[in-house]
Coordinates of C-alpha atoms in Angstrom, one line a residue:
Chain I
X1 CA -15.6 79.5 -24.0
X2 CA -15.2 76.0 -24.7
X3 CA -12.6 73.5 -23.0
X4 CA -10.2 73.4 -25.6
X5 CA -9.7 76.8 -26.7
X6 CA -9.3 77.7 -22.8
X7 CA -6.6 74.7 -23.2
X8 CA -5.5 76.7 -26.2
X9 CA -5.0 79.8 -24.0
X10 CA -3.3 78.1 -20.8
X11 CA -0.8 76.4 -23.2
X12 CA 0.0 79.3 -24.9
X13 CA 0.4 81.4 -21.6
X14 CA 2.3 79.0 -20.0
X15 CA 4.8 79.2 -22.8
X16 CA 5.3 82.4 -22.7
X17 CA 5.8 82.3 -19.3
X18 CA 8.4 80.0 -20.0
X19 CA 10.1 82.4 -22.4
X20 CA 10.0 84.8 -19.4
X21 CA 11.6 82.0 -17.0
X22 CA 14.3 81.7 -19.9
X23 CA 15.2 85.3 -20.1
X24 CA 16.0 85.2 -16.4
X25 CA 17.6 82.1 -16.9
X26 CA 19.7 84.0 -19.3
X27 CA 20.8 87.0 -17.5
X28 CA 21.5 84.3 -14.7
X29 CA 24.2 82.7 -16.9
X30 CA 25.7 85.7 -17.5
X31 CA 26.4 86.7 -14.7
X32 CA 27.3 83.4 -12.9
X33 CA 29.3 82.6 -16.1
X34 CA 32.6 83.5 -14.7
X35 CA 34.2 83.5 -11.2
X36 CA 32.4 86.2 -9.0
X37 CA 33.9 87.6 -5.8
X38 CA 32.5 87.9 -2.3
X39 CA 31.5 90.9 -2.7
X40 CA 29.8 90.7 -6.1
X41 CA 27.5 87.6 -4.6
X42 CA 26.8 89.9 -1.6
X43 CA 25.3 92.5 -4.4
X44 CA 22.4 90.2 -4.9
X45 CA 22.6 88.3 -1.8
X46 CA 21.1 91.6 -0.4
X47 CA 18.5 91.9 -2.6
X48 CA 17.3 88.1 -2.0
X49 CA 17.4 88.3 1.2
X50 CA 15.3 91.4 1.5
X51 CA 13.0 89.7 -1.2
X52 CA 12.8 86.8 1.2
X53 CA 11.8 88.6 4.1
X54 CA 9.9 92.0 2.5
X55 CA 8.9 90.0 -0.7
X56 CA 5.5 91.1 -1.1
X57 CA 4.9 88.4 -4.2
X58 CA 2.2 86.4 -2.4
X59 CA 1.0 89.2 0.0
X60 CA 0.9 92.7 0.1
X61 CA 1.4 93.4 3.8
X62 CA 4.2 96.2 4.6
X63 CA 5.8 94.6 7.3
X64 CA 6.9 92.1 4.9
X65 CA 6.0 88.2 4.0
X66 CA 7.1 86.1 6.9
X67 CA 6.4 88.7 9.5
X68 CA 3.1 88.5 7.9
X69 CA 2.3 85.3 7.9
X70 CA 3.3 84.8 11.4
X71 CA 1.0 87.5 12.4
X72 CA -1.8 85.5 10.4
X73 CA -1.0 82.7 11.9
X74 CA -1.1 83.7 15.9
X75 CA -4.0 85.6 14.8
X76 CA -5.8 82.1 12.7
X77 CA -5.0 79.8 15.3
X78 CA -8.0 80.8 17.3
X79 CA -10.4 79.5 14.3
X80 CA -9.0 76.3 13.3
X81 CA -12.2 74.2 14.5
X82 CA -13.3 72.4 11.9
X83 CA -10.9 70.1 9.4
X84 CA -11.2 72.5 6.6
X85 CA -9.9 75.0 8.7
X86 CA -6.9 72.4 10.0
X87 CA -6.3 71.5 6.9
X88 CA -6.0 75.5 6.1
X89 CA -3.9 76.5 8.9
X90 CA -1.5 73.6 8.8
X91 CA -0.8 74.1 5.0
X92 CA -0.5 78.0 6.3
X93 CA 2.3 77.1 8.7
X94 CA 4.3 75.1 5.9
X95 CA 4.2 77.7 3.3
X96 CA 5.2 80.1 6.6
X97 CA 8.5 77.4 7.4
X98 CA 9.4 77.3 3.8
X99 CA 9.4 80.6 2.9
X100 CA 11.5 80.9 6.5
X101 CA 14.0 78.5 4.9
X102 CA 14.3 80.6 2.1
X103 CA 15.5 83.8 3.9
X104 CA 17.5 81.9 6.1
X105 CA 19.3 80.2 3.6
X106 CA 20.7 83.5 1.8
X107 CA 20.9 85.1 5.1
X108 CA 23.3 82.5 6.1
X109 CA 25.2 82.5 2.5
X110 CA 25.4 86.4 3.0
X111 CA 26.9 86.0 5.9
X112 CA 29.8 84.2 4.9
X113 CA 30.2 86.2 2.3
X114 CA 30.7 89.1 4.1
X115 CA 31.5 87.9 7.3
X116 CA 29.0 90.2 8.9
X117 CA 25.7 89.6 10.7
X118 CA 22.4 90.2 8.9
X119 CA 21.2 93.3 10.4
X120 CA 17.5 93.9 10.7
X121 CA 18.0 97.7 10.1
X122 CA 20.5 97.8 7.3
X123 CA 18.3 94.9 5.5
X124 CA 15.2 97.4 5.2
X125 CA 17.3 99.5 2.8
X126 CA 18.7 96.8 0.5
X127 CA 15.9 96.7 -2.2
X128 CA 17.1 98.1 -5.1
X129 CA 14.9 100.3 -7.8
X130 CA 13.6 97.8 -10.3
X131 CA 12.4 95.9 -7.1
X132 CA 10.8 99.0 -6.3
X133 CA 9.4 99.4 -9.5
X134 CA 8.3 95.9 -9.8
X135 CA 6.5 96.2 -6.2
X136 CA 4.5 99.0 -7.4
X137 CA 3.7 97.4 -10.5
X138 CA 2.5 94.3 -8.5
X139 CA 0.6 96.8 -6.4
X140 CA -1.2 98.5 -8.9
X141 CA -2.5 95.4 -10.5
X142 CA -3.9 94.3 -7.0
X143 CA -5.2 97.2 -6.1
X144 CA -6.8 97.8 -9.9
X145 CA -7.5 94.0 -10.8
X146 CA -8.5 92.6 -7.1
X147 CA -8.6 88.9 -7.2
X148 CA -8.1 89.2 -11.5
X149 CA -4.6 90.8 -10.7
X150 CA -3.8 88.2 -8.0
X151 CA -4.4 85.7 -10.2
X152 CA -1.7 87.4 -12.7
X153 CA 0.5 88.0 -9.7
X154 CA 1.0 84.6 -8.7
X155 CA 1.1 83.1 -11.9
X156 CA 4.6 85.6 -12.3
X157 CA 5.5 84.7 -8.4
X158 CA 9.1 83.0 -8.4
X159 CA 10.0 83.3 -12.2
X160 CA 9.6 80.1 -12.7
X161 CA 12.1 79.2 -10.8
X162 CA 15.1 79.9 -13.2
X163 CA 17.0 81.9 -10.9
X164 CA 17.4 78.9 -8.9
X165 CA 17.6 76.3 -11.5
X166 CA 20.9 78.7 -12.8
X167 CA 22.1 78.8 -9.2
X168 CA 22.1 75.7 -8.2
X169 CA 24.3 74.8 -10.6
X170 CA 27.5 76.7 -9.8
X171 CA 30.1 75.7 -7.6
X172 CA 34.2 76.6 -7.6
X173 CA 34.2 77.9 -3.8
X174 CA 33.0 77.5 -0.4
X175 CA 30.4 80.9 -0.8
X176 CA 29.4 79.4 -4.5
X177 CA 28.9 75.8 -3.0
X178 CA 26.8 77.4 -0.4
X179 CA 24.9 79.5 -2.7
X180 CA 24.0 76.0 -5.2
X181 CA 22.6 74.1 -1.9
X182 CA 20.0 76.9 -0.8
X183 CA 19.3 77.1 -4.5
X184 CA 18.5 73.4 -4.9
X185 CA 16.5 73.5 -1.8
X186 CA 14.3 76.6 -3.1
X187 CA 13.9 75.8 -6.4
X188 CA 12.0 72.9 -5.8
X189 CA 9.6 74.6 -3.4
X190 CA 9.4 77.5 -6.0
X191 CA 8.4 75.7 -9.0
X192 CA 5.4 74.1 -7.0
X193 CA 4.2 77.7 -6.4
X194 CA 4.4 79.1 -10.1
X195 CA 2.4 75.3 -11.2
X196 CA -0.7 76.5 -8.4
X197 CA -1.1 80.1 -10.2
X198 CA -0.9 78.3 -13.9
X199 CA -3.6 76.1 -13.0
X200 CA -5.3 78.9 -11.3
X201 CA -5.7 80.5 -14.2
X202 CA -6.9 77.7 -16.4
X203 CA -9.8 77.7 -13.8
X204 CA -10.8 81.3 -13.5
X205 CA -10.5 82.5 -16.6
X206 CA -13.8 82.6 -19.0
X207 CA -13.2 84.9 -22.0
X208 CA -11.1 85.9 -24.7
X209 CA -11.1 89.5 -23.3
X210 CA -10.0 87.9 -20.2
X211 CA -7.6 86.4 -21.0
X212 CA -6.1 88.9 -23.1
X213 CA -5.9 91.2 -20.3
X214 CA -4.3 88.5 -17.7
X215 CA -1.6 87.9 -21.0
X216 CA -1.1 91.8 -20.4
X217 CA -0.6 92.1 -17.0
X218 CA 1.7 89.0 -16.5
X219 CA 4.3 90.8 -19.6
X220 CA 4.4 93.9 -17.7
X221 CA 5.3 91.7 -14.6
X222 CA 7.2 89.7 -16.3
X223 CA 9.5 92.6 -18.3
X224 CA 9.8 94.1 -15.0
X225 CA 10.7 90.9 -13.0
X226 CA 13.8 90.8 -16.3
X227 CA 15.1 94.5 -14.9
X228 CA 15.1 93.5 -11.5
X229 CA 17.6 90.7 -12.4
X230 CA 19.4 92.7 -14.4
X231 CA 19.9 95.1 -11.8
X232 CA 20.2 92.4 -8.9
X233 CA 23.6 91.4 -10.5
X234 CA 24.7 94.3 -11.3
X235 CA 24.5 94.3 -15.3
X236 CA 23.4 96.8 -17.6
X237 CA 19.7 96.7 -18.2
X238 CA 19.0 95.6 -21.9
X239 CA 15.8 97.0 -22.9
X240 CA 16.5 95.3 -26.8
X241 CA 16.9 91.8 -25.5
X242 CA 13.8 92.3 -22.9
X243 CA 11.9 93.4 -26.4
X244 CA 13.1 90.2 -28.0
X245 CA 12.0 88.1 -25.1
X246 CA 8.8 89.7 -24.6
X247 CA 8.8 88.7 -29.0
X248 CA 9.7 85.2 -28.0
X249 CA 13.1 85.4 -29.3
X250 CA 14.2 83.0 -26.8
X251 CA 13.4 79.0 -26.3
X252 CA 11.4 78.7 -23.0
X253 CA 12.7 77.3 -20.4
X254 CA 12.1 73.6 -19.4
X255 CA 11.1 72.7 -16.3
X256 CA 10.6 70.0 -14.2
Chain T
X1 CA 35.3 62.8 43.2
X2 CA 32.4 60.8 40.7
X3 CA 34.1 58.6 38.2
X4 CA 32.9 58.2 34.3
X5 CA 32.4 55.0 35.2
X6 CA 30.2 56.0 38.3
X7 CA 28.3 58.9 36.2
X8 CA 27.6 56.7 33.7
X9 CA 26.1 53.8 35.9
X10 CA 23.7 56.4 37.1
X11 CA 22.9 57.4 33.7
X12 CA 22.1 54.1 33.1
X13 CA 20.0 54.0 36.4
X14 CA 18.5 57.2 35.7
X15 CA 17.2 55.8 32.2
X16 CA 16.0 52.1 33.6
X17 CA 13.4 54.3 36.1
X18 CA 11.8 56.6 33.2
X19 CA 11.1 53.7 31.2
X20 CA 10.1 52.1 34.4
X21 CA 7.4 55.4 34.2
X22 CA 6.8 55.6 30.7
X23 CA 5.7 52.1 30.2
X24 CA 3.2 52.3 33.3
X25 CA 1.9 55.8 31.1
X26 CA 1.9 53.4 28.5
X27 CA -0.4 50.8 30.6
X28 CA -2.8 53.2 31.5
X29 CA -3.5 54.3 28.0
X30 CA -3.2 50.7 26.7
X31 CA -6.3 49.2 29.4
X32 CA -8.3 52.4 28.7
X33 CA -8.6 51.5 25.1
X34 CA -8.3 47.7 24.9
X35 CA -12.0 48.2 27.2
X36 CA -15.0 48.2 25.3
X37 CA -15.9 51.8 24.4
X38 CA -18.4 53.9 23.0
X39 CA -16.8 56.3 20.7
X40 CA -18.3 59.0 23.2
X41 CA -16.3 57.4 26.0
X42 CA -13.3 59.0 23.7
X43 CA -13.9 62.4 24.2
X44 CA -12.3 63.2 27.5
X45 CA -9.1 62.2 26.9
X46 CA -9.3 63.2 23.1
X47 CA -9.9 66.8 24.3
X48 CA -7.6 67.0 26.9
X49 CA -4.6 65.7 24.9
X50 CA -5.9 68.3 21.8
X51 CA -5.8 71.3 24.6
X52 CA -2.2 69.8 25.3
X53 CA -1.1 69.7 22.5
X54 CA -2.0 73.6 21.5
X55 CA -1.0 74.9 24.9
X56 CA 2.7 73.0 25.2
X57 CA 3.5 75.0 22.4
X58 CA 2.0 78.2 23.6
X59 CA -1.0 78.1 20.4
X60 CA -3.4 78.1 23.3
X61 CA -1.9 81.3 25.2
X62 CA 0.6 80.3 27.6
X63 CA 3.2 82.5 28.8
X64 CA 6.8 81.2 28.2
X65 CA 5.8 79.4 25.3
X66 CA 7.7 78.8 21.8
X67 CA 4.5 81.2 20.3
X68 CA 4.8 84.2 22.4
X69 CA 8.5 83.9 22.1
X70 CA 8.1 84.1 18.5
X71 CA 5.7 87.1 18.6
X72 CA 7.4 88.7 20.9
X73 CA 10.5 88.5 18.6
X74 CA 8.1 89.6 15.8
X75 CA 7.3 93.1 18.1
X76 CA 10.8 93.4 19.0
X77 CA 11.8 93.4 14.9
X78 CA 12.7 90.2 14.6
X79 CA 16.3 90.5 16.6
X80 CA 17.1 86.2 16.3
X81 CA 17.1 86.6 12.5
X82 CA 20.6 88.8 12.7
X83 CA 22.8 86.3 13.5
X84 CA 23.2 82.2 12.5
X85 CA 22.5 81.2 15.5
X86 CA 19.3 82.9 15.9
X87 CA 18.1 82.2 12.5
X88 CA 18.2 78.1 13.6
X89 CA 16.7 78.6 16.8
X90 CA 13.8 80.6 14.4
X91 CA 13.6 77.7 12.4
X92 CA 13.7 75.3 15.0
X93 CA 10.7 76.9 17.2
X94 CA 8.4 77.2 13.9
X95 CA 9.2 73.4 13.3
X96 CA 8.5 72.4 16.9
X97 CA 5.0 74.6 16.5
X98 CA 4.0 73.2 13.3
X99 CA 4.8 69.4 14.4
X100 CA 2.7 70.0 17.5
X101 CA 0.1 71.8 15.6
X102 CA 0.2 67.8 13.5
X103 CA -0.5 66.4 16.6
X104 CA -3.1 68.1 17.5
X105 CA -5.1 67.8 14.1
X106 CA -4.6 64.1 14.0
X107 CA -6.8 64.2 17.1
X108 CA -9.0 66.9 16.5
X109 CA -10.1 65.6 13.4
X110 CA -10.9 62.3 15.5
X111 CA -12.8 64.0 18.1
X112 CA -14.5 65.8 15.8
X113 CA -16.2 62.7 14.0
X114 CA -17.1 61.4 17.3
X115 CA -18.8 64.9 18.3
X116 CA -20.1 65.2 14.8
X117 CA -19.0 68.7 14.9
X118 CA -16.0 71.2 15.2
X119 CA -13.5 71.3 18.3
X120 CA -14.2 74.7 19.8
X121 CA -11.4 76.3 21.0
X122 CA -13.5 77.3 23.7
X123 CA -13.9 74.5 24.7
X124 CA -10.8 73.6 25.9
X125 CA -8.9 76.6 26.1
X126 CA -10.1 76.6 30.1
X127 CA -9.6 73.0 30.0
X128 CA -7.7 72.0 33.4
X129 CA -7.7 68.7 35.4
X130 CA -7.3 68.7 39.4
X131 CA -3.9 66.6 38.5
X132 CA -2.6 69.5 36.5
X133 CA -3.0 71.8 39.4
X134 CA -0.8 69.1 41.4
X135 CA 1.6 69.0 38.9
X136 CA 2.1 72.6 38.2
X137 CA 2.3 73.3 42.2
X138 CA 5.1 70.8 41.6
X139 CA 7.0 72.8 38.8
X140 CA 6.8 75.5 40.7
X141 CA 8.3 74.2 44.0
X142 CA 11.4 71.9 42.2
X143 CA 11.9 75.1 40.3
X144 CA 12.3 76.8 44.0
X145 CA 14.4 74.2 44.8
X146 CA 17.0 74.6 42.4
X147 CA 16.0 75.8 39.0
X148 CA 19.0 74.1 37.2
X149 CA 18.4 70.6 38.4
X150 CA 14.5 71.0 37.7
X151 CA 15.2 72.5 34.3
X152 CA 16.8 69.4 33.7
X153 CA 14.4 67.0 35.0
X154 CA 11.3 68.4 33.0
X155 CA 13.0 67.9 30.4
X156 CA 13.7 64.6 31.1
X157 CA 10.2 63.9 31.8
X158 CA 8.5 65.8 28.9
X159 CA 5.8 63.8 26.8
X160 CA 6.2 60.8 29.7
X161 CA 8.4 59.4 27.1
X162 CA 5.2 59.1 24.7
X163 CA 4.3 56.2 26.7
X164 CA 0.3 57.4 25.8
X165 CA 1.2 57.3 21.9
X166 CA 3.0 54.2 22.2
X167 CA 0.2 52.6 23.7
X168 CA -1.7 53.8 20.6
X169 CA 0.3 52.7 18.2
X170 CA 1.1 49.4 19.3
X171 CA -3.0 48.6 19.5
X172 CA -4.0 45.6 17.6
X173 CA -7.3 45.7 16.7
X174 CA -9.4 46.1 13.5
X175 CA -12.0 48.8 15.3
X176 CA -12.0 51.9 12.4
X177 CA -12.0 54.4 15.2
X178 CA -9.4 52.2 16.9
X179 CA -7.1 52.2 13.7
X180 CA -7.5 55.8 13.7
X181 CA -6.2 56.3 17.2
X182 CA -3.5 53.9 16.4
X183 CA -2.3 55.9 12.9
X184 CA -2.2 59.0 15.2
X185 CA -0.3 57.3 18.3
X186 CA 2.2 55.6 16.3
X187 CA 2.8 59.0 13.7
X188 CA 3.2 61.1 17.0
X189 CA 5.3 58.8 19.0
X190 CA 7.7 58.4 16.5
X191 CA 7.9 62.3 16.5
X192 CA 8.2 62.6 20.2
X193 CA 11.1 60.0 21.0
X194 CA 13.7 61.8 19.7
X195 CA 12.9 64.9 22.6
X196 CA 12.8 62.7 25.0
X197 CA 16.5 61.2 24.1
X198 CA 17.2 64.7 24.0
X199 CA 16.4 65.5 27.7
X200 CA 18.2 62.2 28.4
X201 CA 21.6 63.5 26.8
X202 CA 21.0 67.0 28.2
X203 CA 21.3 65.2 31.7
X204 CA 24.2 63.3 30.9
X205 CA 26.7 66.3 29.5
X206 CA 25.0 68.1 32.5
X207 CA 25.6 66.6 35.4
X208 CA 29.2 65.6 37.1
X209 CA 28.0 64.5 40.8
X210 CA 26.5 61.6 42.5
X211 CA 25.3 64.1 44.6
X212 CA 23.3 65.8 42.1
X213 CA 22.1 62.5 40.4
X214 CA 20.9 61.6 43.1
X215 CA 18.2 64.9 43.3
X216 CA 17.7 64.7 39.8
X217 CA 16.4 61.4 41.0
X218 CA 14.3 62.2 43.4
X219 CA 12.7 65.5 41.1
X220 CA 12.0 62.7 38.3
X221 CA 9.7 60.4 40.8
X222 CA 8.1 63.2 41.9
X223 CA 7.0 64.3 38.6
X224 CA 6.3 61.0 37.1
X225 CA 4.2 59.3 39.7
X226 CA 2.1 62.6 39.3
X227 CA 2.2 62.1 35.8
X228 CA 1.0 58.8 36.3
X229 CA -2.0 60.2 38.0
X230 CA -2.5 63.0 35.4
X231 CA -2.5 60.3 32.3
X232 CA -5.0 57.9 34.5
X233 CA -7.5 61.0 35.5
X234 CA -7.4 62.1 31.6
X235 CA -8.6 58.3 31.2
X236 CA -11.5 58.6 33.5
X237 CA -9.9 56.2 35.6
X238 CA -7.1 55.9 39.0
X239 CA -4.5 54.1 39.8
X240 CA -3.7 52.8 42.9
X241 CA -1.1 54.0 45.2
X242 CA 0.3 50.8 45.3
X243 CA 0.7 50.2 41.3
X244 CA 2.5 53.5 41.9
X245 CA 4.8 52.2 44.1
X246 CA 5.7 49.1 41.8
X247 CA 6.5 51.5 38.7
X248 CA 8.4 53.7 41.1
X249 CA 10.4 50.2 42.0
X250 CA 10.5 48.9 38.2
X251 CA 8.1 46.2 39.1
X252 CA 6.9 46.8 34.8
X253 CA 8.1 45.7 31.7
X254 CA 9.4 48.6 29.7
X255 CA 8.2 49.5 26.3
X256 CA 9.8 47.2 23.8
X257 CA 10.6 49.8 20.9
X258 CA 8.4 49.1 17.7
X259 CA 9.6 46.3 14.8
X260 CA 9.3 48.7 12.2

């Protein structure tokens, strides 16, 4: 395969990703489109925050991401000799402290929204369905695919961004103020992470079957990833508007 | 009765001696490397500050330590991410780790150039000087003493007030390995000055007696002047009793903070 049809490819992948990131986007505004009470943040407050700390976008290990990667990292430690392997832990330990922000920041939002602590027990039992069903979608494809799938995987991880370029624009009260400034501080970390699996694809991938098969797996995620929002805020899924999206009915989203 | 007037002199006092001790870590630091050196002559003081560096965090086992409180948090189910509170102090000990972790690559990836290969963990993960002993039958004695007033004076004393990196960084010289140590000293010592002016203002909302400024004293010569002989044995050299002496009576010029 030549250079620029594999340009060809990646452009036209990462525009429909785009259209994907747009469709959250979407469902986003609808639901942060009018004044929301306490309790209605705390619907999808839950779910981030289990997201944040059981996420299993990046890895698959039960016990959930952060636990995870702080279990890699006591474990690491022990081999970080050489400058590669530095280099590898320290940029392990950042992603670790970011994605630590990130549950801390909607932990904390939660919190004031329902004046309660976080528990560690009742947080197990906060994913909802279409998380459920994405997870096991995401599982398949790395247990089917191996590093193929990953590669699809990460390319989907974060949605672009969009939920956090919606959120951190809306303000009106103290829970929506708080919920805009750990927005804006994700978002940026997010969009780097969705940029590395784009160009990890442009690099991996050698053939037209290929990449037909990576465009595949990244809808399913991605039509998945579109029922999961739904669902996080509490709206009716629309199974005729995910069809349009997935038709490119829908101008992509820009991003930084 | 002490005064605010009075408890503030002895703050004052109490901050004149550490830098009185940080700048005479700062000398020995400063005459090891203005010497003429073979880049070999680096590697005693390169690893030991590498093994301190992993071990003050607890990266290199060590009970007590920011790491095993984190795993044991982990084992436990993570109980500090429940409340707000718990959640910084998270955040904070993973920031702490991860700086330290900084510090030790910076001089890693030194020593390793000089060894022409990697640092083995094993290497320095028995690593121990006589002076350590000393000073660690020292922790353990203050602590005896009274555990509240020690508390307080290790932390006052922590990181010598990165007299050793300031020494680094303030290096003028045009030596590539030289520069090197100089990048890492000044990058670290600008990360460690701020925990040292934190054990500085724990002492000062801590303490309401002369009385007990006046132990507090006596715990921070103690530790420093074996510090002193710590940072010269890390440097392959000693110093004598008497320089000792004139630190401990502020008979040095303290460090003059950086222009920039």
């Amino acid at each position: 395969m030549d250079a620029q049809r594999k340009s060809e490819l990646a452009a036209s992948l990462n525009e429909m990703g785009r259209r994907f990131w747009a469709g959250e986007a979407e469902i986003c505004r609808r639901f942060w489109g009018q004044p929301r009470t306490s309790e209605e943040q705390a619907h999808w407050l839950r779910l981030q925050v289990y997201k944040e700390m059981y996420g299993s976008g990046l890895v698959g290990n039960p016990g959930g991401l952060i636990r995870a990667f702080l279990e890699e990292l006591h474990h690491e430690v022990g081999n970080a000799e050489t400058k590669e392997q530095r280099s590898d832990f320290e940029r392990s330990l950042r992603v670790l402290r970011e994605e630590y922000n990130h549950f801390k920041l909607f932990a904390d939002v939660l919190e004031t929204a329902t004046g309660q602590p976080v528990s560690n027990e009742s947080l197990k039992g906060w994913q909802l369905d279409e998380d459920k069903k994405l997870q096991a979608i995401r599982q398949r494809i790395r247990e089917q695919e191996g590093a193929f799938g990953e590669l699809a995987i990460m390319f989907t991880e974060g949605g672009g961004s969009a939920f956090f370029l919606v959120g951190r624009d809306i303000k009106g009260d103290p829970v929506s103020d708080q919920i805009a400034q750990a927005c804006e501080t994700v978002y940026t970390d997010e969009l780097e992470h969705g940029e590395h699996g784009a160009l990890d694809l442009e690099h991996e991938l050698a053939s037209e079957e290929e990449w037909a098969k990576a465009r595949d797996l990244i809808t399913e995620i991605c039509q998945q990833r579109l029922r999961m929002r739904y669902s996080m805020f509490a709206l009716p899924i629309d199974e005729a508007r995910i069809a349009e999206i997935t038709e490119g009915k829908i101008e992509p989203l820009s991003v930084a | 009765m002490t005064t605010t007037a009075e408890l503030t002199d002895l703050m004052a006092e109490l901050n004149t001696l550490g830098e009185s001790f940080w700048a005479g870590e700062a000398e020995i630091a400063r005459e090891f490397l203005m010497a003429a050196r073979d880049p070999k002559d680096h590697v005693h003081w390169l690893l030991h500050q590498c093994y301190r560096e992993l071990r003050g965090p607890g990266l290199l086992e060590r009970p007590s330590s920011r790491t095993r409180w984190i795993i044991d948090n982990i084992a436990a189910g993570l109980p500090a991410a429940e409340t707000a509170e718990g959640r910084d102090q998270l955040q904070y000990q993973l920031h702490q780790i991860a700086e330290e972790f900084d510090h030790f690559k910076l001089y890693a990836d030194i020593l390793e150039d000089i060894l022409g290969g990697p640092v083995k963990m094993d290497d320095m993960r028995n690593l121990s000087l006589p002076s350590d002993k000393v000073i660690e039958a020292l922790r353990v004695k203050l602590y005896a003493e009274d555990e509240r007033l020690a508390h307080l004076a290790y932390d006052f004393t922590e990181g010598g007030g990165a007299g050793i990196f300031y020494a680094q960084g303030a290096l003028e010289t045009d030596d590539p390995l030289l520069l090197r140590i100089k990048v890492a000293g000044r990058y670290i010592y600008d990360d460690e000055v701020p925990h040292g002016q934190h054990g500085v203002s724990g002492i000062g909302l801590t303490l309401t007696t002369a009385e007990d400024f006046q132990k507090i004293r006596a715990m921070i010569v103690e530790i420093c002047r074996e510090r002193l002989r710590m940072r010269a044995e890390m440097h392959d050299t000693t110093m004598s009793e008497q320089r000792i002496d004139e630190i401990t009576a502020g008979k040095i010029e303290p460090l003059k903070p950086f222009a920039d």
